[in-house]
XYZ file of C-alpha atoms in Angstrom:
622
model
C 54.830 65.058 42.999
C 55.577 68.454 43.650
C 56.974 70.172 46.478
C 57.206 73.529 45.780
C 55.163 76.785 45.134
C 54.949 77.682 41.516
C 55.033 81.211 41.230
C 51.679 82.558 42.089
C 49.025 84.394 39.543
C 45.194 85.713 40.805
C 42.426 86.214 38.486
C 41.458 89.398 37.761
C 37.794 88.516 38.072
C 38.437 88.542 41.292
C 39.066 92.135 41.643
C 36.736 92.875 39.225
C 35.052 95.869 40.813
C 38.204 97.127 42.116
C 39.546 97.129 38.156
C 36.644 98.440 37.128
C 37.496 101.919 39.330
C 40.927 101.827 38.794
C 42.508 99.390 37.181
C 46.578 100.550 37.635
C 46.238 100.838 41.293
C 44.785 97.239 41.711
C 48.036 95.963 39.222
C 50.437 98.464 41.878
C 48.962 96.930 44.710
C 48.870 93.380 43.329
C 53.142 94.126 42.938
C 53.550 95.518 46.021
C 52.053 92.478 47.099
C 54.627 89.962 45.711
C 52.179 88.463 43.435
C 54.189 87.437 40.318
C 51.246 87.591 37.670
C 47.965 88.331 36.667
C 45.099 86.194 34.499
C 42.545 88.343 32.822
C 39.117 87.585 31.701
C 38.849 90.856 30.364
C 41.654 93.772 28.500
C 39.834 96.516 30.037
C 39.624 98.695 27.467
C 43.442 98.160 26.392
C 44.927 96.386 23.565
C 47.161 93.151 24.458
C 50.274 94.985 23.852
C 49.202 97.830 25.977
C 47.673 95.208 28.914
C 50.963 93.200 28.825
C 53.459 96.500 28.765
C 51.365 97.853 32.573
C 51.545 94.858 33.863
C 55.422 93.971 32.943
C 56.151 97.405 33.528
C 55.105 96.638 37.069
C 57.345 93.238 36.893
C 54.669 90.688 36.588
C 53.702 88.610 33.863
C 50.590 87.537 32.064
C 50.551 84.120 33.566
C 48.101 83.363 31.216
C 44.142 84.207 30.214
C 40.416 84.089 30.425
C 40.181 85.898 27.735
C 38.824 85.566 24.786
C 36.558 82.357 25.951
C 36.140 79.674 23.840
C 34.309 76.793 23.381
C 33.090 76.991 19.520
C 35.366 77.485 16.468
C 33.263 80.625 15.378
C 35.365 82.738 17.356
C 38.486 80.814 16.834
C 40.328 83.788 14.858
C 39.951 86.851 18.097
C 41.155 83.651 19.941
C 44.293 83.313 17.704
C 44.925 86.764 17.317
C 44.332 88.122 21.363
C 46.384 84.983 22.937
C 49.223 85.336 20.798
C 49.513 88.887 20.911
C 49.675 88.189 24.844
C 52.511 86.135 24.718
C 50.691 82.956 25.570
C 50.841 79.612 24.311
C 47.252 78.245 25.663
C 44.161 79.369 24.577
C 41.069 78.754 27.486
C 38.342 77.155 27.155
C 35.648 75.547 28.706
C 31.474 74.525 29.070
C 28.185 75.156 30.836
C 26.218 73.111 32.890
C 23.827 71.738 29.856
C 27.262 70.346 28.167
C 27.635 67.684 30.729
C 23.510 67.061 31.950
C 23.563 63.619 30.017
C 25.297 61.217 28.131
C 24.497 62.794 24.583
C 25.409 66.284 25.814
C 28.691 64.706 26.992
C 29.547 63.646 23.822
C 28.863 66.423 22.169
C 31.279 68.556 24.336
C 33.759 65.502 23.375
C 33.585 66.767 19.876
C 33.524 70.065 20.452
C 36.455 70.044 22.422
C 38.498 67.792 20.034
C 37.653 70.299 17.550
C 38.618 73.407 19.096
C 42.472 71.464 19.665
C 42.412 70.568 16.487
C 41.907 74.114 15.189
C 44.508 76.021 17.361
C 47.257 73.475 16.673
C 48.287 74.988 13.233
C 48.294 78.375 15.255
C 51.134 76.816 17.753
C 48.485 77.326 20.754
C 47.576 74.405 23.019
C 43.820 74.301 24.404
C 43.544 74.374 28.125
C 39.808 73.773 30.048
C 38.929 75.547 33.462
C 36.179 73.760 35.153
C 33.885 74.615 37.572
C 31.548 72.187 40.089
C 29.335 70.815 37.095
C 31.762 68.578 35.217
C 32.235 66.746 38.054
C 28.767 65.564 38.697
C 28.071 61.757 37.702
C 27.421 60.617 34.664
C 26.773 56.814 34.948
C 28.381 56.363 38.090
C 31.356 58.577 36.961
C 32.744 62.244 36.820
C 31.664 63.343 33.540
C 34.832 65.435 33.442
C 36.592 61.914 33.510
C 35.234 60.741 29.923
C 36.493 64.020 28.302
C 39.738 63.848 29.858
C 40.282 60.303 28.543
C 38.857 61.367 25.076
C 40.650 64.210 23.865
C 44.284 63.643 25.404
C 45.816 66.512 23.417
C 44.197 69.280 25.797
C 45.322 71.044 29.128
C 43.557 71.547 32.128
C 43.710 74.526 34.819
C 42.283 72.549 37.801
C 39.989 74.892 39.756
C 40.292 73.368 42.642
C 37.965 74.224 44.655
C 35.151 73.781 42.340
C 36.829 70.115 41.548
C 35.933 69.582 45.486
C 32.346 70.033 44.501
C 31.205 70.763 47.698
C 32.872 68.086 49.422
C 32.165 65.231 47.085
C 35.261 65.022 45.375
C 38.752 65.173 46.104
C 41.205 67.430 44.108
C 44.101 66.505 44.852
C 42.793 63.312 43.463
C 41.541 64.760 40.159
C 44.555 66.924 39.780
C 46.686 64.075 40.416
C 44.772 61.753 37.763
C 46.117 64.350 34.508
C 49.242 66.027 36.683
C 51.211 65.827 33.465
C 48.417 67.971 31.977
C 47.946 70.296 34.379
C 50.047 73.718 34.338
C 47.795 75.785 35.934
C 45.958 74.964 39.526
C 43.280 77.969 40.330
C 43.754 77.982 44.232
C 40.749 78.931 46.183
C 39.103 78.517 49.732
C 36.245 78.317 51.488
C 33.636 76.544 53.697
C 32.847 73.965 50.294
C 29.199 74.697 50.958
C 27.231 75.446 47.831
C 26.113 79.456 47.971
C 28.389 80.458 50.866
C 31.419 82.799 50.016
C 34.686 82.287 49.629
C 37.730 83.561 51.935
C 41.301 84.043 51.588
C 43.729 80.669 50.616
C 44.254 78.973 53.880
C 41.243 80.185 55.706
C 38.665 77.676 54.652
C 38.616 73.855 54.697
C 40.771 73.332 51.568
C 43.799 70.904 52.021
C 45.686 73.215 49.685
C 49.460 71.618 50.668
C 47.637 68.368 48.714
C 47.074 69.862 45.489
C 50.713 70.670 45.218
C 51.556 67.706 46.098
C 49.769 66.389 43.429
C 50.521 68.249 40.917
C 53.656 67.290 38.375
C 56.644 69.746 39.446
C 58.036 69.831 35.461
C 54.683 70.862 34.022
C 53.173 73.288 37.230
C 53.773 76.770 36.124
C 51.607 78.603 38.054
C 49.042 78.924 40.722
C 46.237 81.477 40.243
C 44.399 82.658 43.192
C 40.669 83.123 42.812
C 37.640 84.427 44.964
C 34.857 84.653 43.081
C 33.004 86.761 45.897
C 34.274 87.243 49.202
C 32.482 88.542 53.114
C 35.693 90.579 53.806
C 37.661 93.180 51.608
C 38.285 91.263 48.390
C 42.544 93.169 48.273
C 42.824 91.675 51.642
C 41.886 88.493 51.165
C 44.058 88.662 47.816
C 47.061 89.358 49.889
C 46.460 87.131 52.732
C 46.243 84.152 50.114
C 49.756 85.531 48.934
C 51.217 85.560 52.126
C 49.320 81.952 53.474
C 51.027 80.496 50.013
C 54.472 82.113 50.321
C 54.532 81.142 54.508
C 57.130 78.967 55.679
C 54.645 76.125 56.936
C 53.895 75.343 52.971
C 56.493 76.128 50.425
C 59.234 76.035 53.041
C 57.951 72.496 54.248
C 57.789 71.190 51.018
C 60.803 71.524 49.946
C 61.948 70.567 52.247
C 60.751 66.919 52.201
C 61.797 66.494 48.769
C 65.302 67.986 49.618
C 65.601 64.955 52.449
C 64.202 62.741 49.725
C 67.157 63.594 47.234
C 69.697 64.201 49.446
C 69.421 60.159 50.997
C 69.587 59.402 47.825
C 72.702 60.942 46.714
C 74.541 60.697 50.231
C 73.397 57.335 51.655
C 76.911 55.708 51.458
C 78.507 58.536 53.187
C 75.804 58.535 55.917
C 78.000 55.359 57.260
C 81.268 57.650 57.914
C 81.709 60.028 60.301
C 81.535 63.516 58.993
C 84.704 65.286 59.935
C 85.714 67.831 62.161
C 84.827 70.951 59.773
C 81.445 69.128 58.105
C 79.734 68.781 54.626
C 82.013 69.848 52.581
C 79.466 71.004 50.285
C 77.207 72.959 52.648
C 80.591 74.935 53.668
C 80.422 76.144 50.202
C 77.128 76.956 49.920
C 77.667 79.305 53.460
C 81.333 80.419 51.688
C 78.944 81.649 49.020
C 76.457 83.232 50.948
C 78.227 85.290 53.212
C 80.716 86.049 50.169
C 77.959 87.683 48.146
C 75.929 89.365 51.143
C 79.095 90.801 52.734
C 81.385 91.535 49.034
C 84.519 89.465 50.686
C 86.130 86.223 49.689
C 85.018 83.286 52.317
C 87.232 80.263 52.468
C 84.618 77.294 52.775
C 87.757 75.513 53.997
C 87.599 77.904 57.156
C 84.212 77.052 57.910
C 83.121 74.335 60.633
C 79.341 73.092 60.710
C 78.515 72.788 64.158
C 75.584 70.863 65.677
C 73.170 74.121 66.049
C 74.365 77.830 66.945
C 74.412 76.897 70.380
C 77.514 74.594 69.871
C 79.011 77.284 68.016
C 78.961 79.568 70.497
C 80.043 77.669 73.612
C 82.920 75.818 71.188
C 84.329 79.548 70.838
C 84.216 80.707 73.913
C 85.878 77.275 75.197
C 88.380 77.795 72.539
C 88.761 81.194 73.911
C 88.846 81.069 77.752
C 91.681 79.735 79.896
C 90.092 79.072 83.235
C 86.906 79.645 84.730
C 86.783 83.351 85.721
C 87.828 84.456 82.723
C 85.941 87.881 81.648
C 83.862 88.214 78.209
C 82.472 91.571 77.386
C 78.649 91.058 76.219
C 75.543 93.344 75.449
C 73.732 94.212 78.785
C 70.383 92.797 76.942
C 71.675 89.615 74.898
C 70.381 86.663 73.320
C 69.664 84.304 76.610
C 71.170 80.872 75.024
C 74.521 83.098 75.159
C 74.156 84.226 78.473
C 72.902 80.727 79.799
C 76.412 79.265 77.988
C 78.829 81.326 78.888
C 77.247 80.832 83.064
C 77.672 77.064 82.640
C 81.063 77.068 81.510
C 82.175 79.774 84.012
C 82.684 82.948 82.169
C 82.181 86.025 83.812
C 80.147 88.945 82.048
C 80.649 92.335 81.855
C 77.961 93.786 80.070
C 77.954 96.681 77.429
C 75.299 99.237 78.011
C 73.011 99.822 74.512
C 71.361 101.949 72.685
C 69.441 102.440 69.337
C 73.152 101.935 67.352
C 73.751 98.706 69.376
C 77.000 98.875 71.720
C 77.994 102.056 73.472
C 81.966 102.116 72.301
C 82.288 104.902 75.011
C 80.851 102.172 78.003
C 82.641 99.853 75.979
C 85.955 101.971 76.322
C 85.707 102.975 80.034
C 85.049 99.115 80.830
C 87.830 97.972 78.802
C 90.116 100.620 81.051
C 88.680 99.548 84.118
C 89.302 95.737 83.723
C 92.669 96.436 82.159
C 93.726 98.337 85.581
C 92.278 95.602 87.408
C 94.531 93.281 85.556
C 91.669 91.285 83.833
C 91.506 92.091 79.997
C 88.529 90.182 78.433
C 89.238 87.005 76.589
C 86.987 88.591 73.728
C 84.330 90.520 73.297
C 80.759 88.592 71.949
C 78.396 90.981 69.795
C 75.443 90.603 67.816
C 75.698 93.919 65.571
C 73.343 93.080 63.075
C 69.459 92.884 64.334
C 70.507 92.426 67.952
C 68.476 90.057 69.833
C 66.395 91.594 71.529
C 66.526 95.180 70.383
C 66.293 94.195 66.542
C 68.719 97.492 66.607
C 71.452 97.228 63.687
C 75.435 98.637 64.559
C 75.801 102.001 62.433
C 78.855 101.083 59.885
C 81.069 104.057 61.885
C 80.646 102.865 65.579
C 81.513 98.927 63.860
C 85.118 100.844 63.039
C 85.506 101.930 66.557
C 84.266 98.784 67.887
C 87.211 96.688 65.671
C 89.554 99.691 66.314
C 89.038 99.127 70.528
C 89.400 95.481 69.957
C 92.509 95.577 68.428
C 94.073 98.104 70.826
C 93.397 95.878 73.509
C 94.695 92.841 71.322
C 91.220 91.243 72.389
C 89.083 89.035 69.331
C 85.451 89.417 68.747
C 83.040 86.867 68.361
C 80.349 88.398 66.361
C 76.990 86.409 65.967
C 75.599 87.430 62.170
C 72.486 85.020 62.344
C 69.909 87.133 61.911
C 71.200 89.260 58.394
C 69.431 87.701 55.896
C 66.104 88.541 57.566
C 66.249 92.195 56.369
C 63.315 94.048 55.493
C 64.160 97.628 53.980
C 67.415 100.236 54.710
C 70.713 99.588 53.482
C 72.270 96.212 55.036
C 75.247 97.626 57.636
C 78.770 95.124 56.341
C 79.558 92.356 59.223
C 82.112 93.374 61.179
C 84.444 90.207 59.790
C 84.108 92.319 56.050
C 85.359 95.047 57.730
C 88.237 93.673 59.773
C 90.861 91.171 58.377
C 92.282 90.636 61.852
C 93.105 86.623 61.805
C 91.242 86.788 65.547
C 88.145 87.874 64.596
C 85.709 84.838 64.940
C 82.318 85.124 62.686
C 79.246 82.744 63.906
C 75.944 81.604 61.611
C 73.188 79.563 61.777
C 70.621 78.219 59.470
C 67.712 78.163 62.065
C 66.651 81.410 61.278
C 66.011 80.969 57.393
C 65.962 77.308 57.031
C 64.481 75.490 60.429
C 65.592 75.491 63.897
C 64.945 72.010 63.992
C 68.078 71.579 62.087
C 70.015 72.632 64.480
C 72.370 73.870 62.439
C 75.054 76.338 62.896
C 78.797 77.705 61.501
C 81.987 79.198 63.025
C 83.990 81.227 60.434
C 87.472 81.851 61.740
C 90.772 82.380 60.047
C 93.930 80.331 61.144
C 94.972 80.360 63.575
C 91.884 80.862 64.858
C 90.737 78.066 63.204
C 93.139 75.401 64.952
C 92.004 76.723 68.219
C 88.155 75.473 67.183
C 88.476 72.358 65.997
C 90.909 71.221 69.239
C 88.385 71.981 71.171
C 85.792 70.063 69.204
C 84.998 66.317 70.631
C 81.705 65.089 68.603
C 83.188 63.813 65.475
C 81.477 66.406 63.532
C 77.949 67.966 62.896
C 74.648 66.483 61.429
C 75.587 65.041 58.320
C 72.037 64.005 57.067
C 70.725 67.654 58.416
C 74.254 69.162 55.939
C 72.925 67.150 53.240
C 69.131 68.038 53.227
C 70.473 71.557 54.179
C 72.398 71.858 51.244
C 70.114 70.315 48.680
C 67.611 73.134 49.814
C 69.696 75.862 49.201
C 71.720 73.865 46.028
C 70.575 77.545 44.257
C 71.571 79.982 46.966
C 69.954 81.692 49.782
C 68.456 84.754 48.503
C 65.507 83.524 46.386
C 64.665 82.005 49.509
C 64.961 85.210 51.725
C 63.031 87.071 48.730
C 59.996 85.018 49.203
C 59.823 85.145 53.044
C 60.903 88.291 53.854
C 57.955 89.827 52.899
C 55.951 87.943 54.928
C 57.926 88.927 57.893
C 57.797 92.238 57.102
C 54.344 92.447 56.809
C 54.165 90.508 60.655
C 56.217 93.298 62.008
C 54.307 96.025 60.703
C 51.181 94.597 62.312
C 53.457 93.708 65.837
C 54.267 97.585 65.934
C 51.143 98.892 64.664
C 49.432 97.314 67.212
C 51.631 98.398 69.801
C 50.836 102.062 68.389
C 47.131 101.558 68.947
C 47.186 99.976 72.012
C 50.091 100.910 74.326
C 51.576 104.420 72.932
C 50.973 106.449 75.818
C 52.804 104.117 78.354
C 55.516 101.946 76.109
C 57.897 102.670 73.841
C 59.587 99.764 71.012
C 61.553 99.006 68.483
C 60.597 99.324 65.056
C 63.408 97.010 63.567
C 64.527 96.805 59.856
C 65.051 93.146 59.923
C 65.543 90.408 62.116
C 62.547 88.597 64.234
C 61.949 90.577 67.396
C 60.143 93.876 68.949
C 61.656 94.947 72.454
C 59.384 97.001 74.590
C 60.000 98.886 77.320
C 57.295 99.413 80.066
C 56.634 101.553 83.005
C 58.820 101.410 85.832
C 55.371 100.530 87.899
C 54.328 97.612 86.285
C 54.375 94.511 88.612
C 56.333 91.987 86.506
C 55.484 88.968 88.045
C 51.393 89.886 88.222
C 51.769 90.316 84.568
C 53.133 87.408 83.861
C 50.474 85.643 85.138
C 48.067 87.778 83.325
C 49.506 87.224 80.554
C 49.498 82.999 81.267
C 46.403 83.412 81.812
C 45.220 85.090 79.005
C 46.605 83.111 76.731
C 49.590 85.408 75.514
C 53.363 84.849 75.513
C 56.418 87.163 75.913
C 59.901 87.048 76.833
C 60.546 89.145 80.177
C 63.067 91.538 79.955
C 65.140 89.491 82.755
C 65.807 86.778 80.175
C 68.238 88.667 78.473
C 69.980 90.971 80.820
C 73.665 89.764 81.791
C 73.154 90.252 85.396
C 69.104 88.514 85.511
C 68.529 92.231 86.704
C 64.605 92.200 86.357
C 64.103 95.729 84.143
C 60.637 96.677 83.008
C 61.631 95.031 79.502
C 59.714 92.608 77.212
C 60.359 90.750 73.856
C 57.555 89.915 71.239
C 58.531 87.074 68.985
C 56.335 87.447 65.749
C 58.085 85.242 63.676
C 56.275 81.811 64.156
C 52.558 83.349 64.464
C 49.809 83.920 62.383
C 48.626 87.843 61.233
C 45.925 86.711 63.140
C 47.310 85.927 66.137
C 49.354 88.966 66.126
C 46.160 91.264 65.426
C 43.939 89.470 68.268
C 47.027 88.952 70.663
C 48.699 93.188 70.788
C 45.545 94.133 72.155
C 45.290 91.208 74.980
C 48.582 92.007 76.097
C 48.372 95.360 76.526
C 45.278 95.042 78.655
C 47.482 92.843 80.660
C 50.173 95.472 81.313
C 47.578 97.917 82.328
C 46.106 95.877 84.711
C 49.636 95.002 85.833
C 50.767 98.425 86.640
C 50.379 99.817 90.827
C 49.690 103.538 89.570
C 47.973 105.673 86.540
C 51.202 107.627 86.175
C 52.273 109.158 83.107
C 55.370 107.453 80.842
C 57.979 109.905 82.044
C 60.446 108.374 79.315
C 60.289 108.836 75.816
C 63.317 106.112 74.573
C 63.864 102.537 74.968
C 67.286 103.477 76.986
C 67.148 106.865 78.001
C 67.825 107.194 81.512
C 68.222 103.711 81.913
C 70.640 102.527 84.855
């Protein structure tokens, strides 16, 4: 069964107007899209060699082709000649209606088929069939399809699956599931599976399209081609909105993760019975050792790593480790993630927040602060910061004000606590080094989490701190260790690394933000102002000073739209005209329809028509 995405093709027929007019921008915007390959039915005008140099040039591949057609051996040498000179290895075939009307034409198609494998064998090609809705019709109380499959066991099939549906009266994950270990090539396509009505983008329509991966055979799937043989809605769009739909976390990402559990309570089911240990899976520290090793260009000692149940444990286990008595002071961002804030309240730390701006924490604030406590005899216990995609800002710490930041710290003699978790969700712009790759100070304490790549569900997190740092944590530390089964699965999911995984679903995020701020541009640019961050998962807005915060949260409840009031995050609960927009989780959809609901909602919310008399997210901001 397979649990993954092969890498994904479309068929050029598809686009075929589109190629028709210009043919190299359709293959630049199919790149730009993430798509990893094309499938012709036609050259264009170009030889093979010249077809397969534009499109490697633009680092896809010929996944594999439509062209030359064949179902007859009189074309059998521009067959040989065109498919090998494209680098492939399967030559396509396939039949009309009339081949499978009746039991005689059946047979016939039999033959011919058997013959055309026959032929391309000596040439080292392999036959492969694309069907369409016809060879699954009945032929004595079976698919016709069915009787040639059992026939001629030598060929391949390319599974177009929504034809295999037949409107409805088939199932293919069924069919592709009956030949999986002759099927390297699923055509993915979508649509109301009502004869003459149009197609629409993958995961619009009423296929189950998680089912035909599942079905297929992982070692012999090798690709998946998109298809839409004629579409209501701009055919490009729909092309990349079945990219994104197959590259979104709610199918690959789920998959694999099933057969990840699957493997890893297989593997780990004897050491399921033990207690894991105060630092945790040994080989998931590794894997995290590795990944912040190559992202950040330092050594990481997995043996200084402890997997802790979530990021929330990691945070209040550090600043328990941390704090003498309840009282204590902790320096924080004046907006900051509100799990933080709620933590550090419970246990009894008292905040002092840093103001912010677009380069994170003011060192000058932080400075004056710093002075202030340390004439009042209170010196913070250490100093928590989120430099990289701040949550809420999405704002990223410039590399120079990082150095003044570790520089303060260490006049003071006071550690930091920086919270990374958000760095591998980066988008474009160079990626600013943590503050721990910049500062070998044995206090400096370095926090992760898996719930923003992986799943929160997981609740997974990790405290990186150097001894004797590390002492500190784990004496502190009363559970007996994290989530060994959630380690395990963990770590057989990213058994290859992190960044192939990033590399697929960055994009999509990317491509969420650009429609979260967009929207904002169209609908609320004379009265807001916003982020436009380079990674992470958030958009903070600022509002008018006039808008009623409480009527808009109703209207917002009301409406059907969700936010995160500015009061959430701020230190102090002060309630600033502030909001957060999560875009993460939802839908382009929901993100197109929803910008424009919302901002109705802070119009209506406001008590005067005033103009925006700032021009900043903090300028002038108390």
């Amino acid at each position: 069964m397979s649990t993954n995405i092969p890498p994904i093709s479309v068929q050029l027929y598809t686009l075929r107007d589109a190629c028709q007019e210009d043919f190299d921008g359709v293959l630049t915007q199919l790149a730009e899209a993430g798509y990893a390959g094309v499938e012709p039915f036609s050259l264009f005008g170009k030889s093979p060699d010249e077809f397969c140099r534009q499109v490697q040039d633009l680092g896809m591949q010929v996944s594999s082709s439509h062209f030359p057609w064949t179902n007859r051996t009189e074309n059998l040498n521009e067959v040989v000649e065109t498919i090998q000179a494209l680098g492939l290895t399967r030559a396509p075939g396939g039949f009309a209606p009339d081949d499978f009307k009746d039991r005689a034409s059946l047979e016939q198609t039999i033959a011919t088929t058997a013959e055309l494998a026959d032929a391309l064998k000596p040439h080292g090609l392999t036959l492969f069939l694309h069907n369409h809705y016809w060879e699954y019709d009945l032929i004595d109380g079976r698919p016709a399809y069915h009787y040639l499959q059992d026939a001629v066991p030598e060929v391949e099939f390319e599974i177009d699956s929504y034809w295999a549906a037949n409107f409805g009266r088939c199932n293919p994950a069924a069919e592709i599931t009956r030949v999986n270990r002759r099927v390297p090539l699923i055509h993915v396509k979508d649509g109301p599976l009502i004869k003459g009505l149009s197609h629409v983008a993958v995961g619009d329509g009423k296929m189950d399209i998680p089912a035909l991966f599942a079905a297929a055979d992982p070692d012999t799937l090798e690709w998946a081609v998109v298809e839409l043989d004629q579409c209501d809605t701009d055919m490009m769009t729909a092309v990349t909105r079945s990219y994104n739909y197959l590259t979104s976390n709610n199918l690959a990402h789920g998959n694999a993760i099933q057969a990840a559990a699957v493997v890893a309570i297989g593997r780990e089911a004897e050491a399921l019975t033990r207690y894991p240990g105060g630092l945790g899976h040994q080989r998931l520290r590794e894997l995290m050792a590795q990944r912040e090793g190559q992202r950040e260009g330092v050594t990481v000692d997995p043996e200084h790593l402890i997997i802790t149940n979530g990021s929330m444990q990691a945070v209040t286990l550090t600043a328990q480790a941390l704090m003498e008595n309840k009282g204590d002071t902790v320096l924080v961002e004046e907006y900051s993630y509100p799990g933080t804030l709620s933590a550090y309240r419970g246990i009894g730390l008292e905040m002092v927040g840093i103001k912010l701006d677009e380069g994170g924490m003011r060192i000058d604030h932080m400075a004056a602060e710093l002075a202030r406590l340390e004439s009042e005899g209170r010196r913070p216990k250490f100093i928590y910061a989120i430099s990289t995609y701040q949550n809420p800002t999405g704002f990223i710490m410039p590399r120079a004000r990082r150095l003044e930041m570790i520089e303060l710290a260490a006049r003071y003699d006071i550690p930091i606590v920086e919270d990374n978790c958000y760095a591998d969700v980066h988008y474009e712009g160079e990626i600013e080094p943590a503050l721990f790759a910049l500062d070998d100070n044995p206090k400096h304490i370095y926090l992760g989490s898996l719930s923003k790549i992986l799943a929160p569900g997981f609740r997974l997190g990790y405290i990186y701190a150097r001894p004797p740092m590390l002492e500190k944590m784990l004496a502190h530390r009363h559970d007996a260790g994290s989530n060994y089964l959630a380690s395990a699965i963990a770590a057989e999911f990213y058994k290859d690394g992190i960044g192939a995984h990033a590399a697929v679903t960055n994009p999509v995020l990317k491509i969420k933000r650009d429609l979260t701020v967009n929207g904002l541009a169209n609908h609320l640019d004379d009265i807001c102002v916003w982020s436009n961050p380079a990674g992470g998962l958030f958009v903070w807005v600022r509002m008018p000073d006039d808008v009623d915060r409480p009527k808009l949260w109703q209207l917002a409840q009301d409406n059907g739209v969700a936010y995160l009031p500015g009061v959430a995050f701020h230190y102090a609960n002060r309630n600033k005209p502030y909001l957060r927009l999560a875009f993460g989780h939802l839908t382009e959809d929901q993100i197109v329809q929803g910008i424009p609901v919302l901002a109705r909602c802070i119009r209506e919310a406001r008590t005067s028509n005033e103009a925006r008399t700032f021009h900043s997210l903090f300028e002038e901001e108390d």
